[in-house]
Amino acid sequence: CIYDFMLARAIPRILQDIPDDHLRILDIGGGPTIYQHIPLLGIADSIVHAEYLDANRREIQNWKSGQSTFSWASYVEYCQEYFRSNASRFSIATPEVQQRLETLSHQSAPSVENDLRARITQIIPVNAFDSDLGIPQNLNLDVVNVSREGSIELMTSNFCIESATVDF
């Protein structure tokens, strides 16, 4: 369902509303996963993976450094197949995004993962209960004033808000 939503609905809508192909993306509550970032490779120049739990941030850092034991290859391949068989859905994209998606859909899964590793520029702590998300000021991530240098153009969050509670 998440891929159908991201690939069939969200990405085409994002491309309609924000045709820029060099987006700085903040993913809030990403957990120990990268599946949510794969569909964004066509439009993201950088992805900030923000996560509350230290163990989840460590897993992403392990994956980024090639130390994780989990394989994301099947997810990468699913995305690639989707991009190949649904290229017409992305015809509203800029030529650069279309080229990125075309390249992405024909690379090897390890090459796609390496591209994603390069685009995940920061792995940071976040707290959905803090008004500023608990993002340290020294990271220069402006999540409020999008016209300022260092601003985030797109924020994503999957399964975070509905699972963030003060009670266990």
PDB file of N, CA and C in Angstrom, residues 22 81 110 118 120 131 164:
ATOM      1  N   HIS A  22      15.313  19.241  -7.295  1.00  0.00           N
ATOM      2  CA  HIS A  22      16.455  19.239  -6.384  1.00  0.00           C
ATOM      3  C   HIS A  22      15.966  19.470  -4.956  1.00  0.00           C
ATOM      4  N   GLU A  81      10.814  -1.771 -10.975  1.00  0.00           N
ATOM      5  CA  GLU A  81       9.797  -2.336 -11.870  1.00  0.00           C
ATOM      6  C   GLU A  81       8.621  -1.376 -12.005  1.00  0.00           C
ATOM      7  N   PRO A 110      22.241  -2.726  -6.025  1.00  0.00           N
ATOM      8  CA  PRO A 110      23.312  -2.121  -5.210  1.00  0.00           C
ATOM      9  C   PRO A 110      23.661  -0.691  -5.642  1.00  0.00           C
ATOM     10  N   ALA A 118      24.207   8.099  -0.680  1.00  0.00           N
ATOM     11  CA  ALA A 118      24.784   9.430  -0.913  1.00  0.00           C
ATOM     12  C   ALA A 118      23.766  10.538  -0.671  1.00  0.00           C
ATOM     13  N   ILE A 120      21.154  10.422   1.454  1.00  0.00           N
ATOM     14  CA  ILE A 120      20.825  10.567   2.872  1.00  0.00           C
ATOM     15  C   ILE A 120      22.016  11.281   3.501  1.00  0.00           C
ATOM     16  N   SER A 131       7.711  21.318  19.735  1.00  0.00           N
ATOM     17  CA  SER A 131       7.196  22.232  18.704  1.00  0.00           C
ATOM     18  C   SER A 131       8.191  22.422  17.559  1.00  0.00           C
ATOM     19  N   ALA A 164       2.777   7.824  17.524  1.00  0.00           N
ATOM     20  CA  ALA A 164       3.455   8.600  18.574  1.00  0.00           C
ATOM     21  C   ALA A 164       2.464   8.897  19.693  1.00  0.00           C
TER      22      ALA A 164
END
